[in-house]
Coordinates of C-alpha atoms in Angstrom, one line a residue:
M1 CA 0.0 0.0 0.0
K2 CA 2.8 2.4 0.9
K3 CA 4.6 1.6 -2.4
S4 CA 1.4 2.4 -4.3
L5 CA 1.0 5.7 -2.5
V6 CA 4.7 6.5 -3.2
A7 CA 4.2 5.7 -6.9
V8 CA 1.1 7.8 -7.1
G9 CA 2.9 10.6 -5.3
V10 CA 5.8 10.5 -7.7
I11 CA 3.4 10.6 -10.7
V12 CA 1.6 13.5 -9.2
A13 CA 4.8 15.3 -8.5
L14 CA 6.1 14.7 -12.0
G15 CA 2.7 15.9 -13.4
A16 CA 2.9 19.0 -11.3
A17 CA 6.5 19.6 -12.4
W18 CA 5.6 19.2 -16.1
T19 CA 2.6 21.5 -15.7
G20 CA 4.6 24.1 -13.9
A21 CA 7.4 23.8 -16.5
S22 CA 4.9 24.0 -19.3
W23 CA 3.2 27.1 -17.8
Y24 CA 6.6 28.8 -17.3
T25 CA 7.7 27.9 -20.8
G26 CA 4.5 29.4 -22.1
K27 CA 5.3 32.7 -20.5
Q28 CA 8.8 32.6 -22.0
I29 CA 7.4 31.9 -25.4
E30 CA 5.1 34.9 -25.2
Q31 CA 8.0 37.2 -24.4
R32 CA 10.3 35.8 -27.1
I33 CA 7.7 35.9 -29.9
G34 CA 7.7 39.7 -29.8
Q35 CA 11.5 39.8 -29.9
S36 CA 11.7 37.3 -32.7
V37 CA 9.1 39.0 -34.8
S38 CA 10.8 42.4 -34.4
H39 CA 14.1 40.9 -35.4
A40 CA 12.5 39.2 -38.5
T41 CA 10.9 42.5 -39.6
A42 CA 14.3 44.2 -39.3
E43 CA 15.9 41.5 -41.5
L44 CA 13.1 41.9 -44.0
E45 CA 13.8 45.6 -44.2
K46 CA 17.5 45.0 -44.8
A47 CA 17.0 42.4 -47.4
Y48 CA 13.9 43.8 -49.2
P49 CA 13.5 47.4 -48.2
E50 CA 11.5 48.2 -51.4
T51 CA 8.6 45.9 -50.3
G52 CA 7.6 47.7 -47.1
L53 CA 6.7 44.3 -45.5
V54 CA 6.0 44.2 -41.8
L55 CA 5.6 41.1 -39.7
Q56 CA 3.5 41.2 -36.5
S57 CA 2.2 38.8 -33.9
K58 CA -1.5 39.0 -33.0
D59 CA -4.1 37.3 -30.8
F60 CA -1.7 35.4 -28.5
H61 CA -3.7 33.1 -26.2
R62 CA -1.7 31.3 -23.6
G63 CA -2.7 28.1 -22.0
I64 CA -0.9 25.7 -19.6
F65 CA 0.2 23.2 -22.2
S66 CA -0.3 25.1 -25.4
S67 CA -0.9 28.5 -26.9
D68 CA -2.3 30.0 -30.1
V69 CA -1.0 32.9 -32.1
R70 CA -1.3 34.5 -35.5
L71 CA 1.7 35.8 -37.4
V72 CA 0.5 38.5 -39.8
L73 CA 2.3 39.9 -42.8
T74 CA 1.2 43.4 -43.9
V75 CA 2.6 46.4 -45.8
K76 CA 3.6 49.8 -44.2
D77 CA 1.0 52.5 -44.5
G78 CA 1.4 54.7 -47.6
V79 CA 3.3 52.1 -49.7
K80 CA 1.7 52.0 -53.1
N81 CA 1.9 49.3 -55.8
A82 CA 2.8 46.6 -53.3
E83 CA 1.9 43.0 -53.6
I84 CA -0.3 43.2 -50.6
K85 CA -3.1 45.8 -50.8
P86 CA -3.6 48.4 -48.0
G87 CA -5.7 46.8 -45.2
E88 CA -5.0 43.2 -46.4
E89 CA -2.9 40.8 -44.5
I90 CA -1.4 37.3 -45.0
S91 CA -2.0 35.4 -41.8
I92 CA -0.3 32.2 -40.5
K93 CA -2.2 30.6 -37.6
S94 CA 0.0 28.6 -35.2
V95 CA -0.6 26.2 -32.4
I96 CA 2.3 26.1 -29.9
D97 CA 2.8 23.1 -27.6
H98 CA 4.9 24.2 -24.6
G99 CA 8.1 22.4 -23.5
P100 CA 10.0 21.0 -21.9
F101 CA 8.4 18.0 -23.7
P102 CA 5.9 19.4 -26.2
L103 CA 3.0 17.0 -26.7
A104 CA 3.4 17.1 -30.5
Q105 CA 7.0 15.9 -30.1
V106 CA 6.1 13.3 -27.5
K107 CA 3.5 11.8 -29.9
K108 CA 6.3 11.3 -32.4
L109 CA 8.5 9.8 -29.6
T110 CA 10.9 12.7 -29.9
L111 CA 11.9 13.2 -26.3
I112 CA 14.5 16.0 -26.8
P113 CA 13.8 18.8 -24.3
S114 CA 12.5 21.8 -26.3
M115 CA 11.0 25.2 -25.5
A116 CA 8.1 24.5 -27.9
S117 CA 6.8 22.6 -30.9
V118 CA 4.8 24.7 -33.4
H119 CA 2.3 23.7 -36.1
S120 CA 1.6 26.4 -38.6
E121 CA -0.8 26.8 -41.5
L122 CA -2.1 29.6 -43.7
E123 CA -5.3 31.2 -42.6
N124 CA -8.1 31.5 -45.1
N125 CA -9.0 35.2 -45.3
K126 CA -10.0 37.7 -47.9
A127 CA -6.5 38.3 -49.2
L128 CA -5.8 34.5 -49.6
K129 CA -9.3 33.5 -50.9
P130 CA -8.1 33.0 -54.5
L131 CA -5.3 30.8 -53.3
F132 CA -7.6 28.7 -51.2
E133 CA -9.9 28.2 -54.1
V134 CA -6.9 26.8 -56.1
T135 CA -5.9 24.5 -53.2
K136 CA -9.5 23.4 -52.7
G137 CA -9.8 24.9 -49.2
K138 CA -6.5 23.5 -47.9
S139 CA -3.5 25.5 -46.6
L140 CA -0.8 25.6 -49.3
F141 CA 1.7 24.5 -46.7
A142 CA 1.9 22.9 -43.2
A143 CA 5.0 23.6 -41.1
D144 CA 6.1 21.7 -38.0
S145 CA 8.9 23.4 -36.0
R146 CA 10.9 22.7 -32.9
V147 CA 12.1 25.7 -30.9
S148 CA 15.1 25.0 -28.7
Y149 CA 15.9 26.7 -25.4
S150 CA 18.7 28.5 -27.2
G151 CA 16.1 30.1 -29.5
S152 CA 17.1 28.2 -32.7
V153 CA 14.2 26.9 -34.9
I154 CA 14.3 23.7 -36.9
S155 CA 11.4 23.3 -39.3
D156 CA 9.9 20.8 -41.7
V157 CA 7.5 22.2 -44.2
D158 CA 5.2 20.3 -46.6
I159 CA 3.9 22.2 -49.6
I160 CA 0.9 20.4 -51.0
P161 CA 0.5 19.4 -54.7
V162 CA -1.6 21.9 -56.7
D163 CA -3.5 21.1 -59.9
F164 CA -5.8 23.7 -61.5
E165 CA -6.8 25.4 -64.8
Q166 CA -7.4 29.1 -65.4
N167 CA -8.0 31.0 -68.6
G168 CA -7.0 28.0 -70.7
T169 CA -3.7 27.4 -68.8
K170 CA -3.2 24.2 -66.9
F171 CA -0.9 24.3 -63.9
N172 CA 0.4 21.2 -62.1
F173 CA 2.8 21.2 -59.2
S174 CA 3.9 18.1 -57.4
G175 CA 4.4 19.8 -54.1
A176 CA 7.7 20.3 -52.2
K177 CA 9.5 19.5 -49.0
L178 CA 11.4 22.3 -47.2
T179 CA 13.6 22.0 -44.2
S180 CA 15.3 24.8 -42.4
D181 CA 17.5 25.5 -39.3
L182 CA 17.6 29.1 -38.2
S183 CA 19.6 30.5 -35.3
R184 CA 17.8 32.7 -32.8
D185 CA 19.3 35.9 -34.2
L186 CA 19.0 34.7 -37.8
K187 CA 22.8 35.0 -38.1
E188 CA 23.0 31.4 -39.3
V189 CA 20.6 30.0 -41.9
L190 CA 20.4 26.4 -43.3
L191 CA 17.7 25.7 -46.0
A192 CA 16.9 22.9 -48.3
I193 CA 14.0 22.6 -50.8
K194 CA 13.1 19.6 -53.0
S195 CA 10.4 19.3 -55.6
D196 CA 9.7 16.7 -58.3
Q197 CA 7.9 18.6 -61.0
L198 CA 6.2 21.8 -62.2
T199 CA 4.2 21.7 -65.4
I200 CA 2.4 24.6 -67.3
N201 CA 0.4 23.8 -70.4
K202 CA -1.5 26.1 -72.7
N203 CA -2.6 25.4 -76.3
N204 CA -0.4 22.3 -76.5
E205 CA 2.6 24.4 -75.4
N206 CA 4.4 22.7 -72.5
F207 CA 6.8 24.2 -70.0
V208 CA 8.1 21.5 -67.6
V209 CA 10.7 21.7 -64.8
K210 CA 11.8 18.4 -63.2
G211 CA 13.9 17.6 -60.1
I212 CA 14.3 20.9 -58.3
D213 CA 16.9 20.8 -55.5
L214 CA 18.0 23.9 -53.5
N215 CA 20.5 24.0 -50.7
L216 CA 21.6 27.1 -48.8
S217 CA 24.1 27.5 -45.9
N218 CA 24.7 31.1 -44.9
K219 CA 25.9 33.0 -41.9
K220 CA 26.3 36.7 -41.1
G221 CA 30.0 37.7 -41.5
K222 CA 32.0 40.4 -39.8
F223 CA 30.6 43.0 -42.2
D224 CA 27.0 42.2 -41.5
I225 CA 26.6 40.5 -44.9
Y226 CA 25.6 36.8 -45.3
I227 CA 28.4 34.6 -46.5
G228 CA 28.4 30.9 -47.5
D229 CA 27.1 28.7 -50.2
Q230 CA 23.9 28.4 -52.3
N231 CA 23.3 25.6 -54.8
I232 CA 20.4 25.1 -57.1
N233 CA 20.2 21.9 -59.2
I234 CA 17.5 21.3 -61.7
Q235 CA 17.3 17.9 -63.5
E236 CA 15.6 19.2 -66.6
I237 CA 13.8 22.2 -68.1
S238 CA 11.9 21.6 -71.3
L239 CA 9.9 23.9 -73.5
K240 CA 7.9 22.1 -76.2
G241 CA 5.3 23.0 -78.8
I242 CA 6.4 26.6 -79.4
G243 CA 7.1 27.2 -83.1
N244 CA 8.1 23.5 -83.6
E245 CA 11.4 24.3 -81.8
D246 CA 11.5 22.0 -78.8
I247 CA 14.1 23.0 -76.2
V248 CA 15.5 20.8 -73.5
L249 CA 18.0 21.9 -70.9
S250 CA 19.4 19.0 -68.8
G251 CA 21.5 19.3 -65.6
V252 CA 21.0 23.0 -64.9
K253 CA 23.2 24.1 -62.0
I254 CA 23.7 27.4 -60.2
N255 CA 26.3 27.5 -57.5
S256 CA 27.3 30.6 -55.6
N257 CA 29.8 31.3 -52.8
I258 CA 30.5 34.4 -50.9
G259 CA 33.5 34.5 -48.6
E260 CA 35.5 37.0 -46.6
D261 CA 38.9 37.6 -45.0
E262 CA 40.1 40.2 -42.6
T263 CA 39.3 43.2 -44.9
N264 CA 37.7 41.9 -48.1
L265 CA 34.7 40.1 -49.5
K266 CA 34.9 37.8 -52.5
G267 CA 32.3 35.8 -54.5
K268 CA 31.8 33.5 -57.3
V269 CA 28.6 32.5 -59.2
T270 CA 28.8 29.5 -61.6
Y271 CA 26.1 28.6 -64.1
S272 CA 26.5 25.3 -65.8
L273 CA 24.5 23.1 -68.2
D274 CA 25.1 19.4 -68.9
S275 CA 23.2 19.4 -72.2
L276 CA 21.3 21.7 -74.6
K277 CA 19.0 20.0 -77.1
L278 CA 17.2 21.8 -79.8
K279 CA 14.8 19.7 -81.9
N280 CA 16.5 16.6 -80.4
T281 CA 19.9 17.8 -81.6
D282 CA 22.5 17.8 -78.8
F283 CA 24.5 21.1 -79.1
G284 CA 26.7 20.3 -76.1
S285 CA 27.3 21.6 -72.6
G286 CA 28.5 24.8 -71.1
K287 CA 29.7 26.7 -68.0
F288 CA 29.7 30.4 -67.1
A289 CA 31.4 31.7 -63.9
I290 CA 31.4 35.3 -62.7
T291 CA 34.0 36.2 -60.0
A292 CA 34.6 39.2 -57.7
D293 CA 37.5 39.6 -55.4
R294 CA 39.1 42.3 -53.2
L295 CA 35.8 44.0 -52.4
D296 CA 36.4 46.0 -49.3
G297 CA 34.0 44.6 -46.8
E298 CA 33.3 47.8 -44.8
S299 CA 32.7 49.7 -48.1
V300 CA 30.2 47.0 -49.2
R301 CA 28.4 47.3 -45.9
K302 CA 28.2 51.1 -46.2
F303 CA 27.1 50.9 -49.9
T304 CA 24.3 48.4 -48.9
Q305 CA 23.2 50.6 -46.0
A306 CA 23.1 53.7 -48.3
Y307 CA 20.9 51.8 -50.7
N308 CA 18.6 50.6 -47.9
D309 CA 18.4 54.1 -46.4
A310 CA 17.4 55.6 -49.8
T311 CA 14.8 52.9 -50.3
A312 CA 13.4 53.4 -46.8
K313 CA 13.2 57.1 -47.4
S314 CA 11.4 56.5 -50.7
L315 CA 8.9 54.3 -48.9
A316 CA 8.1 57.1 -46.5
S317 CA 7.2 59.2 -49.5
G318 CA 4.3 56.7 -50.2
D319 CA 5.1 55.9 -53.9
L320 CA 8.1 53.7 -54.6
S321 CA 7.4 53.7 -58.3
S322 CA 7.7 57.4 -58.9
D323 CA 10.4 58.8 -61.2
A324 CA 11.7 61.0 -58.3
T325 CA 11.9 58.0 -56.1
N326 CA 13.8 55.9 -58.7
A327 CA 16.1 58.9 -59.3
A328 CA 16.8 59.1 -55.5
I329 CA 17.7 55.4 -55.3
I330 CA 19.9 55.6 -58.5
D331 CA 21.7 58.7 -57.1
A332 CA 22.4 56.8 -53.8
V333 CA 23.9 53.9 -55.8
F334 CA 26.1 56.1 -58.0
S335 CA 27.2 58.5 -55.3
N336 CA 28.3 55.6 -53.1
F337 CA 29.8 53.4 -55.9
P338 CA 33.3 54.9 -55.6
I339 CA 33.8 53.5 -52.1
L340 CA 33.6 50.0 -53.6
L341 CA 36.9 50.7 -55.5
K342 CA 38.9 51.2 -52.3
N343 CA 41.0 48.0 -52.5
N344 CA 41.3 47.7 -56.3
P345 CA 38.6 45.1 -56.7
Q346 CA 38.9 42.5 -59.3
F347 CA 36.1 41.1 -61.5
G348 CA 36.2 38.3 -64.0
I349 CA 34.6 35.7 -66.2
E350 CA 36.5 32.5 -65.3
P351 CA 35.6 30.7 -67.4
L352 CA 32.9 30.8 -70.1
T353 CA 33.1 27.5 -71.9
W354 CA 31.1 25.5 -74.4
K355 CA 31.8 21.9 -75.3
N356 CA 30.5 19.5 -78.0
T357 CA 31.8 16.3 -79.5
K358 CA 34.5 18.1 -81.5
G359 CA 36.1 20.2 -78.8
E360 CA 35.7 22.9 -76.1
S361 CA 35.9 26.6 -76.5
S362 CA 36.8 28.9 -73.6
I363 CA 36.9 32.5 -72.7
N364 CA 38.6 33.9 -69.6
Y365 CA 38.4 37.6 -68.8
K366 CA 39.7 39.5 -65.7
V367 CA 39.9 43.2 -64.8
S368 CA 41.3 44.9 -61.8
L369 CA 40.0 48.5 -61.1
K370 CA 41.8 51.4 -59.5
N371 CA 40.5 53.5 -56.7
L372 CA 39.1 56.8 -58.1
P373 CA 41.2 59.9 -57.8
K374 CA 40.2 62.4 -55.1
D375 CA 39.4 65.0 -57.8
K376 CA 36.6 63.3 -59.9
S377 CA 35.6 66.4 -61.8
N378 CA 37.6 65.5 -64.9
L379 CA 36.5 61.9 -65.2
S380 CA 33.6 62.6 -67.5
S381 CA 35.7 64.6 -69.9
M382 CA 38.7 62.2 -70.0
K383 CA 39.8 60.8 -73.3
T384 CA 39.6 57.1 -73.7
E385 CA 43.3 56.4 -73.2
D386 CA 43.5 58.6 -70.1
A387 CA 40.3 56.9 -68.7
I388 CA 41.9 53.5 -69.1
R389 CA 45.1 54.5 -67.4
T390 CA 43.1 56.1 -64.5
L391 CA 40.5 53.5 -64.0
I392 CA 42.1 50.1 -64.9
Q393 CA 45.0 48.6 -63.1
D394 CA 45.3 45.5 -65.2
M395 CA 43.1 43.5 -67.6
S396 CA 43.4 40.2 -69.5
L397 CA 41.4 38.3 -72.1
N398 CA 42.2 34.8 -73.3
V399 CA 40.0 33.2 -76.0
T400 CA 40.4 29.7 -77.5
L401 CA 38.0 28.6 -80.2
P402 CA 38.8 25.2 -81.7
K403 CA 37.8 25.2 -85.4
P404 CA 36.4 21.7 -85.4
M405 CA 34.2 22.6 -82.5
M406 CA 32.9 25.8 -84.1
T407 CA 32.4 24.0 -87.4
E408 CA 30.3 21.3 -85.7
F409 CA 28.2 23.8 -83.9
A410 CA 27.5 25.8 -87.2
T411 CA 26.8 22.5 -89.0
Q412 CA 24.2 21.5 -86.4
A413 CA 22.5 24.9 -86.6
R414 CA 22.1 24.6 -90.3
M415 CA 20.8 21.0 -90.2
M416 CA 18.3 21.9 -87.5
N417 CA 16.9 24.5 -90.0
G418 CA 16.4 21.8 -92.7
M419 CA 19.7 21.9 -94.6
D420 CA 21.2 18.5 -95.7
K421 CA 24.3 17.4 -93.9
A422 CA 26.8 17.7 -96.8
K423 CA 25.8 21.2 -97.6
A424 CA 25.6 22.2 -93.9
E425 CA 29.2 21.0 -93.4
D426 CA 30.4 22.8 -96.4
D427 CA 28.7 26.1 -95.5
A428 CA 29.9 25.8 -91.9
A429 CA 33.5 25.3 -92.9
K430 CA 33.4 28.3 -95.2
Q431 CA 31.9 30.5 -92.5
I432 CA 34.6 29.5 -90.0
E433 CA 37.3 30.1 -92.6
Q434 CA 36.0 33.6 -93.3
F435 CA 35.8 34.3 -89.5
E436 CA 39.5 33.2 -89.2
Q437 CA 40.6 35.4 -92.1
F438 CA 38.7 38.4 -90.8
G439 CA 40.3 38.0 -87.4
Q440 CA 43.8 37.7 -88.8
L441 CA 43.3 40.6 -91.2
F442 CA 42.7 43.0 -88.3
K443 CA 45.3 41.2 -86.1
I444 CA 42.6 40.3 -83.6
T445 CA 43.1 36.6 -83.7
T446 CA 45.8 34.0 -84.3
V447 CA 45.6 30.3 -85.1
D448 CA 47.4 27.9 -82.8
K449 CA 47.0 24.1 -83.1
D450 CA 43.8 24.3 -85.2
A451 CA 42.2 26.8 -82.7
I452 CA 41.5 30.5 -83.3
S453 CA 42.7 32.4 -80.3
I454 CA 43.1 35.8 -78.7
K455 CA 45.6 36.6 -76.0
F456 CA 45.4 40.1 -74.6
N457 CA 47.1 41.6 -71.5
Y458 CA 47.2 45.1 -70.2
A459 CA 49.0 46.5 -67.2
D460 CA 50.7 49.8 -66.2
G461 CA 50.1 51.4 -69.6
N462 CA 51.5 48.5 -71.6
V463 CA 49.7 46.0 -73.8
E464 CA 50.6 42.6 -75.1
M465 CA 48.4 41.5 -77.9
N466 CA 48.8 38.0 -79.3
G467 CA 52.5 38.0 -78.3
K468 CA 53.3 41.5 -79.5
K469 CA 54.2 44.0 -76.8
M470 CA 53.5 47.8 -77.2
P471 CA 52.6 50.9 -75.3
L472 CA 48.9 51.5 -74.8
H473 CA 48.9 54.5 -77.1
Q474 CA 50.4 52.5 -79.9
F475 CA 47.8 49.7 -79.4
M476 CA 44.9 52.1 -79.5
S477 CA 46.2 53.7 -82.7
E478 CA 46.9 50.4 -84.5
Y479 CA 43.5 49.1 -83.6
N480 CA 41.6 52.3 -84.4
L481 CA 40.5 52.8 -80.8
A482 CA 42.0 56.2 -80.1
D483 CA 39.9 59.3 -79.9
P484 CA 40.1 61.3 -83.2
S485 CA 42.2 64.1 -81.6
D486 CA 44.6 61.7 -80.0
D487 CA 46.4 60.8 -83.2
E488 CA 47.1 62.8 -86.4
A489 CA 47.6 59.6 -88.4
T490 CA 45.5 59.0 -91.5
P491 CA 43.0 56.1 -91.7
E492 CA 45.5 54.2 -93.9
Q493 CA 48.2 54.6 -91.2
I494 CA 45.8 53.5 -88.5
M495 CA 44.7 50.3 -90.3
P496 CA 46.6 47.3 -88.9
E497 CA 49.3 45.9 -91.1
S498 CA 48.7 42.6 -92.9
D499 CA 49.7 39.7 -90.6
T500 CA 52.7 37.8 -91.9
H501 CA 51.1 34.5 -90.7
N502 CA 48.8 32.8 -93.2
S503 CA 49.2 35.9 -95.5
K504 CA 48.0 33.8 -98.5
K505 CA 44.5 34.0 -97.0
V506 CA 44.4 37.8 -96.9
Q507 CA 44.1 40.1 -99.9
I508 CA 46.5 43.1 -100.0
E509 CA 43.5 45.5 -100.5
G510 CA 42.4 44.7 -97.0
T511 CA 39.3 42.8 -97.9
V512 CA 38.5 39.2 -96.9
K513 CA 38.5 36.8 -99.8
P514 CA 35.4 34.7 -99.7
A515 CA 36.0 31.1 -99.2
Q516 CA 35.5 29.1 -102.4

């Protein structure tokens, strides 16, 4: 009997402790929601100042074991042409199970102590009525989140499949899965999204996207700018039935990285494609990478803040679309642009490539800019050569175009348009030969190992063009790039001399002899 009483006493004590802990946790949640919402609104203003979006919490009702709250997205008063109309709101209703062992987590046998477990769905209201008609009365998404005592939030979001037709257009979406892990102060963000397929069909014209996969891992760096990686992979994008020119892009990838050191930011965005098919003809694969380096971190932060401040000021005027507002934002951008040149930033295309069965072409370009002089009054009136010396520290361009690869590409293009293979190959070969002759005539290109190439380097007022070194002034004169007043030479003197290489392909008169 005593043992039974002891057992009952322990159960009652544990129940009382859980009740007390849940009640206390509920009070903590109520306090933290306001802080979190304010912080989220501040981040929205930083990232998308032009939208005027404001996040609020409303109708918080606290119980012992659970609470209810509405998170409401609205637009600031006076903002016109916004996606959300004045007076409208997008509302997310949430049920919060209090910790330390939220009932929703216990039901899933997840016994990790947590501050709360939150289930959220869109609320059907006037603003979202059209959306709920499309989803047949269901919330577009359902989110289940676990809030730790440190304030971080881990969420699993299910976006439901959608299938509807409107104005002759059929829309089919397979749904998506989203997972996220956000730190309390939003300084660290992990996000992953996966979806199988999106299809849009109208008048037998089909647009299909398959296998969407997005991953993001970012954190706030020392300059208050998010750094990290973002990767988007799409299995296939197809466009069929439009003008009998079917297009299929396979293996579409977009990868970006932003990093930092003690003083600078750097970044790289790479676009790549595994296959491009036009009318079932495989034209090959390609890659395009844009790079930026030596961007002074503090200057980027100030530049971003200036843009956000100008946008916020425009929001206060009540019309973000007015010409005066746009002019104010543009003025803020250009007036603060010079600070970005502080550490001689470098930009590049490294590389731009295209590959088919006959070879791979590549273009690599890089330019380093100089910090602007203190006296900027003469910049707009500078001659071209002076501007280059003042603004550019160094620049390089390397181009390699294999002739077999170019010929194959040109042949495929002709065959796709109905030309027979023999004639397409002959016409393509003539076109590439004429291109080669033209480039050599004007000393723009050379031929090396059956590839048309360009090798250009500039630094400190000197140029090296395809192996020939010369001062910048001479280069601009020879290539007819100088301002008219810079050189008294006649047009005949300015014309580049005939290249001694492959001179049999170039006529003395300076015209390109058509390929026979």
